[in-house]
C-alpha cells in the first residue's frame, strides 16, 4: 500500500472513531428529504436484492423514503463514481460490493474514483457465497453432473464452454477466472451488465455456466431452471447444506478455493460521521431482526452490520486479498 493510501486509511479510521470520543456532539438534522441508495448494477441481482430488502427498514427508522437507483456499467464503476462525486450531505449512499471496493482497483488501469479516499464506509450489510450453476440442458449435452465432470469436459474441450458474469472484474467473473487458473482449463468469459441479464441468457441456453451470487441464483435453482454444482465459499451454505464446496467437489485441483462476495453501504467522503453512525446502527438493528435475518439466510446471504471502523479495516484486508488473486489469475480490464 502506498503512503498516500495508508494516510487516507488512517484518516478514515480516526474519523470513524470520533463520535465515540464526543457523545455530546450536536446531531445533524438529517434526514429531512428522501435518501438515494445507488445500486451500481441493474435490478434483479444480489446487490439490488439486498438494497431493496434494507431500504424499507431504513425508511421506517428515519421517516423518509430510501429510494433505490440502479446505475450499472463497468463492473460497478459507473454507479460508484456517481456517488463519489455526489454532495457529502448524507442524501446519497452506495450499495458497494467486493468489486467496487476491493477488486476493481487491481483490474482497471484507470479508475474513475479512489475507493479509499473518495468514500467513508458505513457498514457491511451482508456476505454472500457464490454458487456454480449450469444450464441443465447444456449439462446433459456435455455429461456434466458434478464439478469433477466439468473439469474433465473443460480440459478435453478448451474454449468450448462459456461462462457468463455480472460484469468484468466482479467477484462472479473472478470466481470463474480463479476456477480456470486452479483447474488449468480454458473457458470463454462473457460479461453482462449485471447478474439478471447474465442469468437470463444462462437459463435460455445461450451460456453454459455461471458463478453467481447465491441470493439471485437461488430461485432458479429451486425451480430447476439451473443446476447447482457447488458453492464457492470455504464452508457449505446453510441455505443449501447438501451442496458441496468447490474444494470438496474438485479435490486437489481446487484445494483452498474460496471466492465469496460482500455488499455494504458507503457514503461520499466528508459525509457527517453522526449520519454515518446512525445509518450503521439502524442497519445493524434491521439485520438482526428475526424476519429479515431469516429471509436473507434462506436466500444464502449472511447478515452483518459491522461498524464504520470495522468496515474500513475489512475493505483494506479485502483489497489486499483480491489484489493477490487478480495478479495470480493475470486478469486485466483494458
XYZ file of C-alpha atoms in Angstrom:
334
model
C 0.000 0.000 0.000
C 1.320 3.451 -0.916
C 1.962 6.177 1.670
C -0.998 8.095 0.233
C -3.370 5.149 0.766
C -2.004 4.425 4.271
C -2.591 8.065 5.198
C -6.114 8.003 3.755
C -6.905 4.754 5.578
C -5.627 6.123 8.889
C -7.702 9.266 8.427
C -10.854 7.228 7.795
C -10.282 5.089 10.885
C -9.657 8.168 13.019
C -12.756 9.903 11.650
C -14.934 6.855 12.270
C -13.840 6.783 15.899
C -14.508 10.470 16.622
C -18.183 10.173 17.633
C -17.188 7.656 20.325
C -14.939 10.263 21.890
C -17.518 13.047 21.809
C -21.016 11.830 22.808
C -22.192 15.400 23.371
C -21.581 16.390 19.716
C -24.563 18.021 18.011
C -26.538 15.705 15.759
C -27.030 16.681 12.124
C -30.659 17.480 11.216
C -30.948 14.526 8.891
C -32.876 13.288 7.010
C -35.338 15.978 6.015
C -35.913 14.603 2.493
C -35.628 11.288 0.597
C -32.275 9.469 0.591
C -30.898 7.890 -2.581
C -29.222 4.463 -2.482
C -27.314 3.890 -5.707
C -27.063 0.243 -6.790
C -24.205 0.060 -9.334
C -25.821 -2.853 -11.199
C -29.192 -3.452 -12.912
C -32.248 -4.610 -10.985
C -32.553 -8.300 -10.177
C -29.030 -9.081 -8.992
C -27.919 -9.644 -5.405
C -26.749 -6.035 -4.918
C -30.242 -4.885 -5.868
C -31.972 -7.593 -3.797
C -30.110 -6.578 -0.631
C -30.637 -2.846 -1.192
C -34.372 -3.336 -1.679
C -34.592 -5.523 1.415
C -32.832 -2.903 3.550
C -34.435 0.290 2.179
C -37.881 -0.192 3.813
C -36.223 -0.818 7.181
C -34.245 2.423 6.952
C -37.378 4.260 5.831
C -39.212 3.034 8.933
C -36.298 4.038 11.168
C -35.779 7.532 9.750
C -39.231 8.512 8.468
C -38.050 9.386 4.962
C -38.083 7.338 1.732
C -34.871 5.492 0.826
C -35.048 5.317 -2.966
C -33.126 2.708 -4.969
C -31.464 3.975 -8.140
C -29.914 1.361 -10.427
C -26.892 2.723 -12.282
C -24.881 -0.108 -13.831
C -21.811 -0.246 -16.017
C -18.071 -1.017 -15.956
C -18.279 -3.638 -13.215
C -19.988 -1.207 -10.836
C -17.594 1.672 -11.505
C -20.233 3.920 -13.120
C -22.569 3.916 -10.135
C -19.748 4.117 -7.602
C -18.224 7.111 -9.407
C -21.615 8.841 -9.349
C -21.759 8.517 -5.565
C -18.131 9.583 -5.143
C -18.955 12.855 -6.929
C -22.226 13.452 -5.057
C -22.617 16.011 -2.231
C -21.408 14.689 1.127
C -24.690 15.539 2.839
C -25.992 12.073 3.706
C -28.599 12.018 0.944
C -26.657 9.734 -1.390
C -25.429 6.284 -0.373
C -23.846 3.473 -2.374
C -24.570 -0.219 -2.041
C -20.947 -1.074 -2.758
C -19.574 -4.514 -3.453
C -16.371 -6.508 -3.266
C -15.957 -5.437 -6.895
C -16.347 -1.682 -6.486
C -14.319 -1.532 -3.273
C -11.742 -4.330 -3.360
C -11.325 -5.863 -6.825
C -11.665 -3.158 -9.470
C -8.716 -1.116 -8.250
C -6.453 -4.034 -9.226
C -8.207 -4.789 -12.518
C -8.690 -1.419 -14.180
C -5.622 0.602 -15.275
C -7.573 3.807 -14.614
C -10.354 4.157 -12.054
C -12.987 6.950 -12.065
C -12.765 7.166 -8.265
C -10.422 6.345 -5.392
C -12.112 3.571 -3.431
C -10.417 4.687 -0.184
C -10.121 8.461 -0.432
C -13.500 9.205 -2.044
C -15.722 7.274 0.377
C -16.471 6.755 4.039
C -17.529 3.140 4.711
C -20.823 2.961 6.613
C -21.399 -0.745 7.263
C -21.070 -4.205 5.794
C -24.630 -5.307 5.015
C -24.065 -8.968 4.150
C -21.608 -11.554 2.935
C -22.688 -13.922 0.182
C -21.224 -17.160 -1.211
C -21.187 -17.576 -4.973
C -22.620 -20.754 -6.450
C -21.524 -22.615 -9.562
C -24.630 -23.194 -11.666
C -25.028 -24.781 -15.094
C -27.799 -24.791 -17.661
C -29.477 -28.229 -17.232
C -29.789 -28.875 -20.978
C -26.155 -27.953 -21.575
C -25.093 -30.070 -18.601
C -26.949 -33.044 -20.074
C -25.433 -32.388 -23.505
C -21.882 -32.435 -22.147
C -22.462 -35.043 -19.429
C -21.768 -32.611 -16.573
C -23.297 -33.823 -13.313
C -20.556 -32.711 -10.930
C -17.590 -30.377 -10.586
C -15.300 -33.281 -11.451
C -17.247 -33.783 -14.705
C -16.962 -30.083 -15.508
C -13.198 -30.150 -15.075
C -12.881 -33.184 -17.356
C -15.079 -31.646 -20.078
C -13.324 -28.270 -19.897
C -9.881 -29.878 -20.130
C -10.915 -32.023 -23.078
C -12.551 -29.116 -24.923
C -10.520 -25.894 -24.409
C -12.654 -22.861 -25.243
C -15.788 -24.923 -25.931
C -17.573 -23.995 -22.702
C -18.531 -20.428 -21.853
C -19.452 -18.721 -18.612
C -21.414 -15.539 -18.015
C -20.861 -12.945 -15.296
C -22.398 -9.749 -13.961
C -19.518 -7.752 -15.452
C -15.773 -7.562 -15.864
C -13.993 -7.501 -12.534
C -16.925 -8.617 -10.401
C -16.447 -11.430 -7.909
C -18.633 -13.549 -10.210
C -16.116 -13.008 -13.028
C -13.069 -13.596 -10.834
C -14.581 -16.730 -9.307
C -14.548 -18.152 -12.834
C -11.015 -16.937 -13.518
C -9.811 -18.492 -10.264
C -11.514 -21.774 -11.220
C -9.796 -21.721 -14.627
C -6.430 -20.956 -13.068
C -6.600 -23.704 -10.443
C -8.012 -26.386 -12.769
C -5.796 -25.365 -15.714
C -8.768 -25.101 -18.013
C -9.896 -22.515 -20.550
C -13.494 -21.323 -20.814
C -14.693 -18.200 -22.635
C -15.936 -15.374 -20.393
C -18.954 -13.273 -21.426
C -19.505 -10.206 -19.199
C -23.017 -8.732 -18.866
C -24.286 -5.503 -17.342
C -25.469 -7.210 -14.184
C -26.378 -10.619 -12.829
C -30.011 -10.618 -14.020
C -29.283 -10.441 -17.780
C -26.437 -12.935 -17.371
C -28.817 -15.364 -15.661
C -31.439 -14.818 -18.357
C -29.037 -15.921 -21.079
C -27.812 -18.825 -18.957
C -31.367 -20.069 -18.381
C -32.086 -19.560 -22.084
C -29.205 -21.820 -23.069
C -27.008 -19.134 -24.611
C -24.457 -19.652 -21.825
C -23.206 -22.872 -20.248
C -22.434 -21.927 -16.658
C -22.010 -19.106 -14.151
C -20.507 -18.461 -10.710
C -23.413 -16.334 -9.496
C -24.185 -14.833 -6.086
C -26.382 -17.308 -4.236
C -29.384 -14.994 -3.496
C -30.003 -14.159 -7.167
C -29.436 -17.754 -8.325
C -31.465 -19.409 -5.557
C -34.965 -19.033 -7.116
C -33.729 -20.596 -10.364
C -32.022 -23.448 -8.503
C -35.223 -24.186 -6.593
C -37.326 -24.059 -9.774
C -34.987 -26.427 -11.595
C -34.121 -23.913 -14.301
C -30.497 -24.068 -13.146
C -28.458 -26.973 -11.802
C -26.176 -26.146 -8.838
C -22.854 -27.982 -8.621
C -21.084 -26.329 -5.671
C -20.693 -23.164 -3.603
C -17.525 -21.089 -3.826
C -17.198 -20.371 -0.111
C -14.774 -22.123 2.248
C -17.670 -23.825 4.045
C -21.082 -25.050 2.937
C -24.035 -22.651 2.859
C -26.829 -23.084 5.394
C -29.249 -22.276 2.569
C -28.081 -25.330 0.561
C -26.443 -27.587 3.169
C -26.277 -30.629 0.873
C -24.347 -28.745 -1.812
C -20.561 -29.242 -1.523
C -17.953 -26.519 -1.675
C -15.801 -26.342 -4.802
C -12.847 -27.528 -2.739
C -14.813 -30.578 -1.565
C -16.126 -31.355 -5.036
C -12.983 -30.605 -7.012
C -10.408 -32.473 -4.967
C -6.752 -31.475 -5.218
C -7.396 -29.326 -8.309
C -9.435 -26.892 -6.226
C -7.669 -27.138 -2.881
C -8.006 -23.855 -0.981
C -10.536 -22.413 -3.459
C -12.621 -19.591 -1.956
C -14.310 -16.675 -3.756
C -17.214 -15.118 -1.869
C -18.901 -11.759 -2.333
C -19.928 -8.999 0.031
C -22.106 -5.896 -0.071
C -22.048 -2.775 2.081
C -23.191 0.822 2.364
C -20.732 3.650 1.695
C -21.138 7.430 1.551
C -19.188 10.192 -0.186
C -16.079 11.262 1.740
C -16.897 14.098 4.105
C -20.381 12.872 4.997
C -21.051 13.818 8.666
C -19.995 10.956 10.906
C -23.078 11.193 13.087
C -25.139 10.445 9.954
C -22.813 7.572 9.056
C -23.092 6.101 12.541
C -26.873 6.461 12.680
C -27.266 4.613 9.364
C -24.871 1.912 10.570
C -26.764 1.457 13.820
C -30.163 1.195 12.145
C -28.789 -1.183 9.511
C -27.334 -3.401 12.237
C -30.713 -3.405 14.013
C -32.502 -4.329 10.780
C -30.042 -7.132 10.010
C -30.641 -8.576 13.491
C -34.448 -8.636 13.294
C -35.656 -12.257 13.048
C -37.828 -11.684 9.962
C -35.164 -10.028 7.798
C -32.340 -12.179 9.128
C -34.193 -15.414 8.369
C -35.238 -14.118 4.958
C -31.661 -13.295 3.976
C -30.226 -16.522 5.386
C -32.790 -18.508 3.384
C -31.510 -16.757 0.252
C -27.907 -17.573 1.111
C -26.827 -14.161 2.455
C -25.147 -13.776 5.847
C -26.313 -10.511 7.521
C -23.699 -8.252 9.119
C -23.959 -4.651 10.334
C -20.344 -4.008 11.412
C -19.271 -0.524 12.485
C -17.725 2.018 10.147
C -14.293 1.495 11.709
C -14.561 -2.278 11.299
C -15.706 -1.861 7.699
C -12.692 0.354 6.899
C -10.343 -2.377 8.092
C -12.353 -5.069 6.327
C -12.106 -3.241 2.978
C -8.363 -2.800 3.414
C -7.896 -6.537 4.031
C -10.162 -7.473 1.107
C -8.303 -5.117 -1.246
C -5.024 -6.864 -0.435
C -6.575 -10.326 -0.760
C -8.132 -9.699 -4.175
C -5.050 -7.913 -5.490
C -3.198 -11.184 -4.969
C -5.960 -13.156 -6.740
C -6.007 -10.759 -9.704
C -2.229 -10.935 -10.013
C -2.196 -14.737 -9.827
C -5.008 -15.044 -12.380
C -3.442 -12.468 -14.690
C -6.851 -10.796 -15.122
C -6.891 -7.259 -16.528
C -9.575 -4.956 -17.932
C -8.499 -2.610 -20.724
